[in-house]
Protein backbone atom coordinates (compact mmCIF):
# COMPACT_ATOMS: atom_id res chain seq x y z
CA UNK A 1 0.00 0.00 0.00
CA UNK A 2 1.26 3.44 -0.89
CA UNK A 3 -0.22 6.72 0.33
CA UNK A 4 0.47 10.00 -1.46
CA UNK A 5 -0.86 13.54 -1.62
CA UNK A 6 -2.53 14.78 -4.79
CA UNK A 7 -2.36 18.51 -4.26
CA UNK A 8 -3.45 20.09 -0.99
CA UNK A 9 -7.00 18.72 -0.90
CA UNK A 10 -6.67 15.07 -1.85
CA UNK A 11 -4.84 11.95 -0.70
CA UNK A 12 -4.47 8.80 -2.78
CA UNK A 13 -3.99 5.23 -1.61
CA UNK A 14 -2.58 2.73 -4.13
CA UNK A 15 -2.99 -1.00 -3.56
CA UNK A 16 -0.62 -2.01 -6.35
CA UNK A 17 0.50 -1.21 -9.85
CA UNK A 18 -1.35 -3.99 -11.68
CA UNK A 19 -4.99 -4.24 -12.65
CA UNK A 20 -6.80 -7.35 -11.44
CA UNK A 21 -10.20 -8.37 -10.15
CA UNK A 22 -8.69 -9.12 -6.73
CA UNK A 23 -7.19 -5.65 -6.30
CA UNK A 24 -10.30 -4.01 -7.72
CA UNK A 25 -12.48 -5.96 -5.24
CA UNK A 26 -10.32 -4.70 -2.36
CA UNK A 27 -10.50 -1.11 -3.60
CA UNK A 28 -14.29 -1.30 -3.94
CA UNK A 29 -14.60 -2.96 -0.52
CA UNK A 30 -12.60 -0.12 1.03
CA UNK A 31 -14.65 2.44 -0.90
CA UNK A 32 -17.98 1.01 0.34
CA UNK A 33 -16.65 0.68 3.89
CA UNK A 34 -15.51 4.32 3.92
CA UNK A 35 -18.76 5.58 2.38
CA UNK A 36 -20.65 3.89 5.24
CA UNK A 37 -18.39 5.13 8.05
CA UNK A 38 -20.11 7.84 10.07
CA UNK A 39 -16.87 8.93 11.75
CA UNK A 40 -15.44 10.48 8.57
CA UNK A 41 -18.63 12.05 7.24
CA UNK A 42 -18.27 15.13 9.44
CA UNK A 43 -14.51 15.55 9.03
CA UNK A 44 -14.52 17.60 5.86
CA UNK A 45 -14.31 14.64 3.47
CA UNK A 46 -15.89 15.79 0.22
CA UNK A 47 -15.62 12.69 -1.94
CA UNK A 48 -14.07 9.24 -2.22
CA UNK A 49 -13.22 8.09 -5.74
CA UNK A 50 -12.19 4.49 -6.54
CA UNK A 51 -10.18 3.35 -9.55
CA UNK A 52 -8.92 -0.07 -10.66
CA UNK A 53 -6.12 -0.29 -8.09
CA UNK A 54 -6.31 2.87 -6.00
CA UNK A 55 -8.70 5.36 -4.48
CA UNK A 56 -8.58 9.06 -3.71
CA UNK A 57 -10.11 10.96 -0.81
CA UNK A 58 -10.94 14.62 -1.42
CA UNK A 59 -11.30 16.87 1.60
CA UNK A 60 -11.65 20.51 2.61
CA UNK A 61 -8.05 21.56 3.33
CA UNK A 62 -9.19 24.49 5.48
CA UNK A 63 -11.18 22.42 7.98
CA UNK A 64 -10.32 18.74 7.64
CA UNK A 65 -8.19 17.11 10.35
CA UNK A 66 -5.93 15.43 7.79
CA UNK A 67 -3.97 13.22 10.21
CA UNK A 68 -7.21 11.92 11.76
CA UNK A 69 -8.63 11.14 8.31
CA UNK A 70 -5.40 9.36 7.34
CA UNK A 71 -5.51 7.31 10.55
CA UNK A 72 -9.10 6.17 9.99
CA UNK A 73 -8.51 5.31 6.33
CA UNK A 74 -5.19 3.55 6.98
CA UNK A 75 -6.99 1.36 9.54
CA UNK A 76 -9.70 0.44 7.00
CA UNK A 77 -7.07 -0.27 4.33
CA UNK A 78 -4.95 -2.47 6.61
CA UNK A 79 -8.04 -4.42 7.69
CA UNK A 80 -9.07 -4.99 4.06
CA UNK A 81 -5.54 -6.02 3.07
CA UNK A 82 -5.27 -8.50 5.95
CA UNK A 83 -8.37 -10.44 4.88
CA UNK A 84 -7.91 -13.42 2.58
CA UNK A 85 -11.23 -13.10 0.79
CA UNK A 86 -12.67 -9.68 0.14
CA UNK A 87 -15.92 -8.97 -1.64
CA UNK A 88 -16.40 -5.80 -3.62
CA UNK A 89 -19.74 -5.41 -1.92
CA UNK A 90 -23.26 -5.59 -3.10
CA UNK A 91 -24.39 -4.59 -6.48
CA UNK A 92 -26.99 -5.37 -9.02
CA UNK A 93 -26.72 -7.19 -12.29
CA UNK A 94 -27.52 -5.21 -15.40
CA UNK A 95 -27.91 -6.89 -18.76
CA UNK A 96 -26.67 -4.73 -21.60
CA UNK A 97 -28.28 -5.46 -24.95
CA UNK A 98 -25.74 -6.02 -27.71
CA UNK A 99 -26.33 -6.12 -31.44
CA UNK A 100 -23.96 -8.63 -33.02
CA UNK A 101 -24.07 -7.28 -36.56
CA UNK A 102 -20.88 -5.24 -36.51
CA UNK A 103 -18.64 -5.15 -39.55
CA UNK A 104 -15.70 -6.56 -37.57
CA UNK A 105 -17.44 -9.62 -36.09
CA UNK A 106 -16.35 -12.00 -38.85
CA UNK A 107 -12.81 -10.58 -38.75
CA UNK A 108 -12.60 -11.08 -34.96
CA UNK A 109 -13.81 -14.66 -35.34
CA UNK A 110 -11.34 -15.39 -38.14
CA UNK A 111 -8.37 -13.81 -36.31
CA UNK A 112 -9.09 -15.98 -33.28
CA UNK A 113 -9.86 -19.18 -35.17
CA UNK A 114 -13.45 -19.20 -33.94
CA UNK A 115 -16.88 -19.25 -35.49
CA UNK A 116 -19.03 -16.14 -35.29
CA UNK A 117 -21.43 -18.06 -33.04
CA UNK A 118 -18.59 -18.92 -30.63
CA UNK A 119 -17.46 -15.28 -30.46
CA UNK A 120 -21.02 -14.20 -29.65
CA UNK A 121 -21.41 -16.95 -27.03
CA UNK A 122 -18.09 -16.12 -25.33
CA UNK A 123 -18.73 -12.38 -25.35
CA UNK A 124 -22.30 -12.61 -24.08
CA UNK A 125 -21.46 -15.17 -21.36
CA UNK A 126 -18.93 -12.94 -19.62
CA UNK A 127 -19.83 -11.18 -16.38
CA UNK A 128 -18.09 -7.87 -15.77
CA UNK A 129 -18.00 -5.56 -12.77
CA UNK A 130 -17.84 -1.80 -12.84
CA UNK A 131 -14.42 -1.13 -11.32
CA UNK A 132 -14.65 2.64 -11.52
CA UNK A 133 -16.60 5.43 -13.12
CA UNK A 134 -14.79 7.95 -15.29
CA UNK A 135 -15.29 11.67 -15.44
CA UNK A 136 -16.92 11.44 -18.86
CA UNK A 137 -20.56 11.60 -17.84
CA UNK A 138 -20.62 8.47 -15.69
CA UNK A 139 -18.66 6.30 -18.14
CA UNK A 140 -18.14 2.89 -16.47
CA UNK A 141 -14.80 1.10 -16.69
CA UNK A 142 -15.29 -2.66 -16.50
CA UNK A 143 -13.17 -5.52 -15.18
CA UNK A 144 -13.75 -9.23 -15.35
Tab-separated table of C-alpha atoms in Angstrom:
chain	number	residue	atom	x	y	z
A	1	UNK	CA	0.000	0.000	0.000
A	2	UNK	CA	1.259	3.443	-0.892
A	3	UNK	CA	-0.225	6.717	0.332
A	4	UNK	CA	0.472	10.001	-1.456
A	5	UNK	CA	-0.862	13.537	-1.622
A	6	UNK	CA	-2.528	14.775	-4.790
A	7	UNK	CA	-2.355	18.513	-4.262
A	8	UNK	CA	-3.446	20.093	-0.987
A	9	UNK	CA	-6.996	18.725	-0.905
A	10	UNK	CA	-6.669	15.067	-1.854
A	11	UNK	CA	-4.842	11.953	-0.704
A	12	UNK	CA	-4.474	8.797	-2.780
A	13	UNK	CA	-3.990	5.227	-1.614
A	14	UNK	CA	-2.580	2.735	-4.127
A	15	UNK	CA	-2.987	-1.000	-3.562
A	16	UNK	CA	-0.622	-2.011	-6.354
A	17	UNK	CA	0.503	-1.212	-9.852
A	18	UNK	CA	-1.345	-3.985	-11.685
A	19	UNK	CA	-4.990	-4.239	-12.650
A	20	UNK	CA	-6.797	-7.349	-11.441
A	21	UNK	CA	-10.200	-8.374	-10.153
A	22	UNK	CA	-8.686	-9.119	-6.733
A	23	UNK	CA	-7.186	-5.647	-6.302
A	24	UNK	CA	-10.303	-4.011	-7.721
A	25	UNK	CA	-12.478	-5.960	-5.242
A	26	UNK	CA	-10.321	-4.703	-2.356
A	27	UNK	CA	-10.500	-1.106	-3.599
A	28	UNK	CA	-14.287	-1.300	-3.939
A	29	UNK	CA	-14.602	-2.959	-0.523
A	30	UNK	CA	-12.600	-0.117	1.028
A	31	UNK	CA	-14.654	2.441	-0.901
A	32	UNK	CA	-17.980	1.013	0.338
A	33	UNK	CA	-16.645	0.684	3.886
A	34	UNK	CA	-15.511	4.321	3.924
A	35	UNK	CA	-18.758	5.577	2.380
A	36	UNK	CA	-20.651	3.885	5.236
A	37	UNK	CA	-18.394	5.129	8.053
A	38	UNK	CA	-20.112	7.838	10.074
A	39	UNK	CA	-16.871	8.930	11.746
A	40	UNK	CA	-15.439	10.483	8.571
A	41	UNK	CA	-18.627	12.049	7.244
A	42	UNK	CA	-18.266	15.130	9.437
A	43	UNK	CA	-14.512	15.551	9.033
A	44	UNK	CA	-14.522	17.601	5.858
A	45	UNK	CA	-14.305	14.639	3.475
A	46	UNK	CA	-15.888	15.785	0.216
A	47	UNK	CA	-15.624	12.690	-1.943
A	48	UNK	CA	-14.072	9.241	-2.222
A	49	UNK	CA	-13.224	8.090	-5.742
A	50	UNK	CA	-12.191	4.495	-6.536
A	51	UNK	CA	-10.178	3.352	-9.546
A	52	UNK	CA	-8.923	-0.067	-10.658
A	53	UNK	CA	-6.119	-0.294	-8.086
A	54	UNK	CA	-6.310	2.871	-6.003
A	55	UNK	CA	-8.697	5.364	-4.477
A	56	UNK	CA	-8.582	9.062	-3.710
A	57	UNK	CA	-10.110	10.960	-0.812
A	58	UNK	CA	-10.939	14.619	-1.416
A	59	UNK	CA	-11.299	16.875	1.602
A	60	UNK	CA	-11.650	20.510	2.612
A	61	UNK	CA	-8.052	21.558	3.327
A	62	UNK	CA	-9.189	24.491	5.479
A	63	UNK	CA	-11.178	22.424	7.983
A	64	UNK	CA	-10.325	18.737	7.636
A	65	UNK	CA	-8.185	17.114	10.350
A	66	UNK	CA	-5.933	15.426	7.792
A	67	UNK	CA	-3.975	13.218	10.207
A	68	UNK	CA	-7.206	11.920	11.758
A	69	UNK	CA	-8.627	11.143	8.309
A	70	UNK	CA	-5.397	9.364	7.341
A	71	UNK	CA	-5.514	7.308	10.547
A	72	UNK	CA	-9.098	6.174	9.986
A	73	UNK	CA	-8.507	5.312	6.333
A	74	UNK	CA	-5.194	3.549	6.983
A	75	UNK	CA	-6.993	1.359	9.535
A	76	UNK	CA	-9.700	0.445	6.998
A	77	UNK	CA	-7.067	-0.268	4.325
A	78	UNK	CA	-4.952	-2.466	6.608
A	79	UNK	CA	-8.045	-4.415	7.690
A	80	UNK	CA	-9.066	-4.993	4.060
A	81	UNK	CA	-5.537	-6.023	3.065
A	82	UNK	CA	-5.268	-8.497	5.945
A	83	UNK	CA	-8.370	-10.440	4.876
A	84	UNK	CA	-7.909	-13.418	2.580
A	85	UNK	CA	-11.230	-13.102	0.790
A	86	UNK	CA	-12.669	-9.676	0.138
A	87	UNK	CA	-15.918	-8.974	-1.635
A	88	UNK	CA	-16.402	-5.798	-3.621
A	89	UNK	CA	-19.743	-5.409	-1.918
A	90	UNK	CA	-23.264	-5.592	-3.103
A	91	UNK	CA	-24.388	-4.594	-6.480
A	92	UNK	CA	-26.992	-5.375	-9.023
A	93	UNK	CA	-26.722	-7.195	-12.293
A	94	UNK	CA	-27.520	-5.211	-15.397
A	95	UNK	CA	-27.911	-6.888	-18.757
A	96	UNK	CA	-26.668	-4.733	-21.599
A	97	UNK	CA	-28.281	-5.458	-24.948
A	98	UNK	CA	-25.745	-6.021	-27.711
A	99	UNK	CA	-26.333	-6.123	-31.438
A	100	UNK	CA	-23.965	-8.629	-33.022
A	101	UNK	CA	-24.068	-7.282	-36.564
A	102	UNK	CA	-20.877	-5.237	-36.514
A	103	UNK	CA	-18.640	-5.145	-39.546
A	104	UNK	CA	-15.702	-6.558	-37.572
A	105	UNK	CA	-17.445	-9.619	-36.094
A	106	UNK	CA	-16.351	-11.998	-38.849
A	107	UNK	CA	-12.814	-10.580	-38.746
A	108	UNK	CA	-12.599	-11.078	-34.964
A	109	UNK	CA	-13.809	-14.662	-35.340
A	110	UNK	CA	-11.336	-15.393	-38.139
A	111	UNK	CA	-8.367	-13.811	-36.312
A	112	UNK	CA	-9.091	-15.982	-33.277
A	113	UNK	CA	-9.861	-19.185	-35.172
A	114	UNK	CA	-13.449	-19.203	-33.942
A	115	UNK	CA	-16.876	-19.254	-35.489
A	116	UNK	CA	-19.026	-16.136	-35.293
A	117	UNK	CA	-21.425	-18.057	-33.044
A	118	UNK	CA	-18.590	-18.917	-30.635
A	119	UNK	CA	-17.459	-15.279	-30.462
A	120	UNK	CA	-21.024	-14.203	-29.651
A	121	UNK	CA	-21.409	-16.948	-27.031
A	122	UNK	CA	-18.094	-16.123	-25.328
A	123	UNK	CA	-18.735	-12.384	-25.348
A	124	UNK	CA	-22.304	-12.608	-24.078
A	125	UNK	CA	-21.456	-15.172	-21.363
A	126	UNK	CA	-18.926	-12.936	-19.615
A	127	UNK	CA	-19.830	-11.176	-16.377
A	128	UNK	CA	-18.094	-7.871	-15.770
A	129	UNK	CA	-18.000	-5.562	-12.774
A	130	UNK	CA	-17.838	-1.800	-12.837
A	131	UNK	CA	-14.416	-1.133	-11.325
A	132	UNK	CA	-14.646	2.642	-11.520
A	133	UNK	CA	-16.604	5.435	-13.125
A	134	UNK	CA	-14.791	7.951	-15.293
A	135	UNK	CA	-15.292	11.670	-15.443
A	136	UNK	CA	-16.917	11.444	-18.857
A	137	UNK	CA	-20.562	11.599	-17.839
A	138	UNK	CA	-20.617	8.474	-15.691
A	139	UNK	CA	-18.658	6.303	-18.137
A	140	UNK	CA	-18.144	2.892	-16.465
A	141	UNK	CA	-14.800	1.100	-16.689
A	142	UNK	CA	-15.288	-2.664	-16.496
A	143	UNK	CA	-13.173	-5.518	-15.182
A	144	UNK	CA	-13.749	-9.235	-15.348
